[in-house]
Backbone as numpy.savetxt, mean C-alpha at the origin, in Angstrom:
# Nx Ny Nz CAx CAy CAz Cx Cy Cz
6.66 12.43 -12.65 6.89 11.00 -12.80 8.40 10.75 -12.79
8.79 9.66 -12.18 10.19 9.30 -12.09 10.69 8.78 -13.44
11.83 9.26 -13.85 12.45 8.74 -15.08 12.98 7.34 -14.81
12.86 6.50 -15.80 13.43 5.15 -15.73 12.85 4.31 -14.60
11.59 4.53 -14.25 10.96 3.69 -13.23 10.59 2.36 -13.88
10.82 1.29 -13.14 10.44 -0.03 -13.63 9.69 -0.77 -12.53
8.97 -1.78 -12.94 8.21 -2.61 -12.00 8.73 -4.03 -12.07
8.75 -4.67 -10.90 9.08 -6.09 -10.84 8.39 -6.69 -9.64
8.22 -8.01 -9.68 7.63 -8.69 -8.53 8.67 -8.85 -7.44
8.21 -8.76 -6.21 9.09 -8.87 -5.05 9.45 -10.32 -4.78
10.59 -10.50 -4.11 10.99 -11.83 -3.64 11.45 -11.69 -2.19
11.78 -12.80 -1.56 12.14 -12.81 -0.14 13.30 -11.87 0.18
14.19 -11.67 -0.76 15.32 -10.76 -0.53 14.88 -9.31 -0.37
13.66 -8.98 -0.77 13.15 -7.61 -0.69 12.46 -7.31 0.64
12.29 -8.30 1.49 11.50 -8.13 2.71 12.01 -7.00 3.60
13.31 -6.88 3.76 13.86 -5.85 4.64 13.53 -4.45 4.14
13.69 -4.20 2.84 13.40 -2.87 2.32 11.90 -2.58 2.35
11.07 -3.58 2.13 9.62 -3.37 2.24 9.24 -2.98 3.66
9.82 -3.67 4.63 9.53 -3.34 6.03 9.97 -1.91 6.36
11.13 -1.51 5.86 11.62 -0.15 6.12 10.72 0.90 5.49
10.34 0.69 4.23 9.44 1.64 3.56 8.12 1.71 4.30
7.58 0.57 4.66 6.30 0.49 5.39 6.36 1.33 6.67
7.36 1.10 7.48 7.44 1.79 8.78 7.73 3.28 8.62
8.61 3.65 7.71 8.95 5.06 7.52 7.78 5.84 6.93
7.09 5.26 5.96 5.96 5.96 5.34 4.82 6.14 6.33
4.54 5.12 7.11 3.48 5.25 8.13 3.83 6.33 9.15
5.07 6.34 9.61 5.49 7.33 10.61 5.41 8.74 10.05
5.76 8.92 8.80 5.73 10.26 8.20 4.30 10.71 7.92
3.46 9.80 7.44 2.08 10.17 7.09 1.19 10.32 8.32
1.47 9.54 9.36 0.62 9.53 10.55 1.50 9.47 11.80
2.15 10.56 12.14 3.12 10.52 13.24 2.53 10.15 14.60
1.24 10.30 14.78 0.62 9.97 16.06 0.05 8.55 16.10
0.17 7.81 15.00 -0.33 6.45 14.95 0.49 5.55 15.87
-0.20 4.73 16.63 0.49 3.80 17.53 1.37 2.85 16.73
2.58 2.63 17.20 3.50 1.66 16.60 3.37 0.39 17.44
2.84 -0.67 16.83 2.52 -1.88 17.59 3.44 -3.05 17.29
4.38 -2.87 16.34 5.32 -3.94 16.00 6.72 -3.37 15.85
7.71 -4.17 16.22 9.10 -3.77 16.05 9.49 -3.89 14.57
10.62 -3.31 14.23 11.14 -3.41 12.85 11.35 -4.89 12.49
11.87 -5.68 13.42 12.09 -7.10 13.13 10.78 -7.85 12.91
9.75 -7.53 13.68 8.45 -8.18 13.50 7.85 -7.82 12.14
7.99 -6.57 11.74 7.47 -6.14 10.44 8.24 -6.84 9.32
9.57 -6.94 9.46 10.38 -7.65 8.48 9.92 -9.11 8.34
9.74 -9.79 9.46 9.31 -11.18 9.43 7.93 -11.33 8.79
7.04 -10.38 9.06 5.71 -10.39 8.47 5.80 -10.29 6.95
6.61 -9.37 6.46 6.73 -9.24 5.01 7.42 -10.47 4.40
8.45 -10.98 5.04 9.19 -12.14 4.54 8.34 -13.41 4.55
7.62 -13.64 5.66 6.93 -14.91 5.86 5.48 -14.93 5.40
4.82 -13.78 5.38 3.41 -13.74 5.05 3.09 -12.98 3.76
3.54 -11.73 3.69 3.14 -10.88 2.57 3.74 -11.35 1.26
5.06 -11.48 1.19 5.69 -11.82 -0.10 5.25 -13.20 -0.60
5.24 -14.25 0.23 4.80 -15.55 -0.32 3.29 -15.65 -0.56
2.49 -14.82 0.11 1.04 -14.97 0.02 0.30 -13.92 -0.77
1.03 -13.00 -1.40 0.38 -11.89 -2.10 1.05 -11.64 -3.44
0.38 -10.86 -4.26 0.94 -10.37 -5.51 1.63 -9.05 -5.17
2.95 -9.07 -4.98 3.70 -7.92 -4.49 4.55 -7.35 -5.63
4.34 -6.06 -5.91 5.08 -5.37 -6.96 5.92 -4.26 -6.35
7.13 -4.14 -6.88 8.04 -3.06 -6.48 8.19 -2.09 -7.62
8.20 -0.81 -7.28 8.57 0.23 -8.24 10.01 0.60 -7.94
10.86 0.53 -8.96 12.28 0.82 -8.79 12.70 1.96 -9.69
13.72 2.66 -9.26 14.35 3.70 -10.07 15.84 3.50 -9.94
16.63 4.20 -10.71 18.08 4.08 -10.53 18.52 4.45 -9.11
17.71 5.22 -8.40 18.05 5.61 -7.03 17.62 4.58 -5.99
16.91 3.53 -6.38 16.51 2.50 -5.43 15.04 2.15 -5.51
14.59 1.36 -4.54 13.18 0.96 -4.47 12.35 2.18 -4.09
11.39 2.50 -4.93 10.58 3.69 -4.73 9.29 3.40 -3.97
8.81 2.16 -4.00 7.58 1.82 -3.31 7.13 0.42 -3.67
6.02 0.00 -3.07 5.51 -1.34 -3.34 4.02 -1.41 -3.07
3.40 -2.41 -3.68 2.01 -2.73 -3.40 1.91 -4.23 -3.19
0.92 -4.64 -2.40 0.66 -6.06 -2.17 -0.85 -6.28 -2.23
-1.26 -7.21 -3.10 -2.67 -7.49 -3.30 -2.90 -8.98 -3.17
-3.98 -9.33 -2.44 -4.47 -10.71 -2.37 -5.86 -10.69 -3.01
-5.95 -11.31 -4.17 -7.20 -11.31 -4.92 -7.69 -9.88 -5.08
-8.81 -9.53 -4.46 -9.37 -8.19 -4.63 -9.01 -7.24 -3.50
-8.21 -7.69 -2.56 -7.86 -6.87 -1.40 -6.46 -6.25 -1.58
-6.41 -4.93 -1.63 -5.12 -4.24 -1.66 -4.70 -4.04 -0.20
-3.78 -4.89 0.25 -3.36 -4.87 1.65 -2.32 -3.80 1.94
-1.49 -3.48 0.96 -0.40 -2.52 1.18 -0.15 -1.72 -0.08
0.07 -0.43 0.09 0.60 0.43 -0.96 1.38 1.52 -0.24
2.69 1.45 -0.33 3.56 2.40 0.37 4.63 2.91 -0.58
4.93 4.19 -0.46 5.96 4.83 -1.27 7.06 5.33 -0.34
8.31 5.07 -0.73 9.46 5.56 0.04 9.45 7.08 0.06
9.78 7.66 1.19 9.67 9.11 1.38 10.31 9.95 0.27
11.52 9.64 -0.20 12.10 10.50 -1.24 11.32 10.51 -2.55
10.39 9.57 -2.71 9.65 9.44 -3.96 8.19 9.88 -3.86
7.81 10.46 -2.72 6.42 10.92 -2.57 6.10 11.96 -3.64
4.86 11.90 -4.11 4.29 12.87 -5.05 5.04 12.91 -6.39
5.53 11.74 -6.80 6.22 11.65 -8.09 5.59 10.60 -9.02
4.36 10.17 -8.70 3.65 9.22 -9.56 3.87 7.75 -9.22
4.66 7.48 -8.20 4.95 6.09 -7.84 3.69 5.38 -7.33
2.97 6.02 -6.42 1.75 5.43 -5.89 0.73 5.16 -6.97
0.57 6.09 -7.89 -0.37 5.91 -9.00 0.05 4.74 -9.87
1.34 4.63 -10.18 1.82 3.51 -11.01 1.57 2.17 -10.31
1.83 2.11 -9.02 1.60 0.88 -8.27 0.11 0.55 -8.18
-0.71 1.55 -7.97 -2.15 1.32 -7.91 -2.66 0.81 -9.25
-2.21 1.41 -10.33 -2.65 0.95 -11.66 -2.21 -0.48 -11.92
-1.03 -0.84 -11.45 -0.56 -2.22 -11.60 -1.50 -3.17 -10.84
-1.92 -2.78 -9.66 -2.83 -3.61 -8.87 -4.21 -3.72 -9.52
-4.62 -2.71 -10.26 -5.93 -2.68 -10.89 -5.99 -3.46 -12.20
-4.84 -3.80 -12.75 -4.79 -4.37 -14.10 -5.58 -5.65 -14.29
-5.56 -6.53 -13.33 -6.10 -7.88 -13.57 -7.30 -8.22 -12.70
-7.87 -7.24 -12.04 -9.05 -7.50 -11.21 -10.16 -6.50 -11.56
-11.41 -6.94 -11.44 -12.52 -6.03 -11.74 -12.89 -5.14 -10.57
-12.27 -5.40 -9.41 -12.66 -4.69 -8.19 -11.47 -4.72 -7.23
-11.29 -3.64 -6.49 -10.31 -3.61 -5.42 -10.97 -3.06 -4.16
-10.57 -3.62 -3.03 -11.04 -3.15 -1.74 -9.82 -2.91 -0.86
-9.93 -1.98 0.06 -8.82 -1.69 0.96 -9.32 -0.95 2.19
-8.46 -0.96 3.20 -8.68 -0.18 4.43 -7.59 0.89 4.51
-7.93 2.04 5.02 -6.94 3.04 5.40 -7.45 3.72 6.66
-6.56 4.37 7.36 -6.98 5.05 8.58 -7.67 6.36 8.24
-8.70 6.69 9.01 -9.44 7.92 8.76 -8.53 9.15 8.88
-7.52 9.09 9.73 -6.62 10.23 9.93 -5.62 10.41 8.80
-5.53 9.46 7.89 -4.57 9.54 6.79 -5.20 10.28 5.61
-5.26 11.61 5.75 -5.92 12.45 4.74 -5.31 12.29 3.36
-3.98 12.20 3.28 -3.33 12.08 1.97 -3.74 10.78 1.27
-3.78 9.68 2.00 -4.19 8.40 1.41 -5.65 8.46 0.98
-6.48 9.04 1.80 -7.90 9.12 1.45 -8.11 9.95 0.19
-7.43 11.07 0.07 -7.52 11.90 -1.13 -6.99 11.14 -2.35
-5.90 10.42 -2.16 -5.30 9.64 -3.24 -6.30 8.60 -3.76
-6.86 7.80 -2.87 -7.77 6.75 -3.32 -9.06 7.34 -3.91
-9.60 8.34 -3.29 -10.81 8.97 -3.83 -10.54 9.58 -5.20
-9.35 10.14 -5.38 -8.96 10.70 -6.67 -8.80 9.66 -7.76
-8.65 8.40 -7.37 -8.53 7.30 -8.33 -9.81 6.48 -8.41
-10.92 7.04 -7.98 -12.21 6.41 -8.18 -12.68 5.47 -7.09
-11.99 5.44 -5.96 -12.44 4.60 -4.84 -13.54 5.32 -4.08
-14.48 4.54 -3.58 -15.59 5.07 -2.81 -15.54 4.54 -1.38
-15.70 5.44 -0.42 -15.75 5.03 0.99 -17.09 4.33 1.23
-17.03 3.10 1.77 -18.25 2.33 1.97 -18.51 1.98 3.43
-17.52 2.15 4.30 -17.71 1.84 5.72 -16.68 2.60 6.55
-17.12 3.03 7.72 -16.25 3.70 8.68 -16.34 2.94 10.00
-15.19 2.74 10.67 -15.21 2.02 11.94 -14.60 2.89 13.04
-14.77 2.42 14.25 -14.20 3.13 15.40 -12.78 2.66 15.72
-12.26 1.71 14.95 -10.90 1.21 15.14 -10.77 0.06 16.13
-11.85 -0.37 16.71 -11.76 -1.43 17.72 -11.31 -2.78 17.14
-11.39 -2.94 15.81 -11.01 -4.21 15.20 -9.58 -4.21 14.64
-8.86 -3.10 14.73 -7.48 -3.11 14.23 -6.49 -2.97 15.38
-5.26 -3.38 15.14 -4.24 -3.41 16.20 -3.92 -2.03 16.76
-4.00 -1.02 15.93 -3.65 0.33 16.35 -4.76 1.02 17.13
-5.95 0.45 17.08 -7.15 1.02 17.72 -7.44 2.43 17.18
-7.26 2.55 15.86 -7.42 3.83 15.17 -8.61 3.73 14.21
-9.55 4.67 14.25 -10.68 4.63 13.31 -10.19 4.49 11.86
-10.86 3.61 11.12 -10.46 3.41 9.74 -11.65 3.49 8.80
-11.36 3.41 7.51 -12.38 3.54 6.48 -12.13 2.48 5.41
-13.20 1.88 4.94 -13.14 0.85 3.89 -13.45 1.51 2.56
-12.59 1.25 1.57 -12.78 1.79 0.22 -12.96 0.65 -0.77
-13.75 0.94 -1.82 -13.98 -0.01 -2.90 -13.85 0.72 -4.22
-13.21 0.05 -5.17 -13.12 0.51 -6.55 -13.72 -0.56 -7.43
-14.62 -0.17 -8.30 -15.23 -1.09 -9.27 -14.73 -0.67 -10.65
-14.06 -1.60 -11.33 -13.61 -1.34 -12.68 -14.76 -1.39 -13.65
-14.51 -1.03 -14.89 -15.56 -1.12 -15.91 -15.97 -2.58 -16.11
-17.18 -2.79 -16.59 -17.72 -4.14 -16.76 -16.84 -5.03 -17.64
-16.16 -4.45 -18.60 -15.32 -5.24 -19.52 -13.85 -5.22 -19.10
-13.58 -4.93 -17.82 -12.21 -4.71 -17.34 -11.31 -5.91 -17.50
-11.79 -7.09 -17.13 -10.89 -8.26 -17.14 -11.26 -9.20 -18.25
């Protein structure tokens, strides 16, 4: 676990770093995944859509932004950790933050992302659907996960 890690909500000024973490983490975790948007397009997406329309949390350390999550109601749309902070508890902390106020979380991840699948399954998520990827931009087979909190969760 990272010493002195803190959490805060994201604002528009964070869009550039979120886009960078998003693109770098995807490239490292899935080097063969099709890249369908430029860095500027991803930045605009985070600035104009994700940050104003989601509950976005940043994990920070004295060394910088360690990762982020973005949730809309019960849908966890994004959870990415900056490469220098992989396997240091950042993803778990962000996931727990997303789980705090909802009785259920749902998300998609790519079938080829073994690390993400192990991570979510290790935190109690269950795979409920597999697709051929025809409905996503990358045309990559994906998997739908669901987590159900305890009945008295919220």
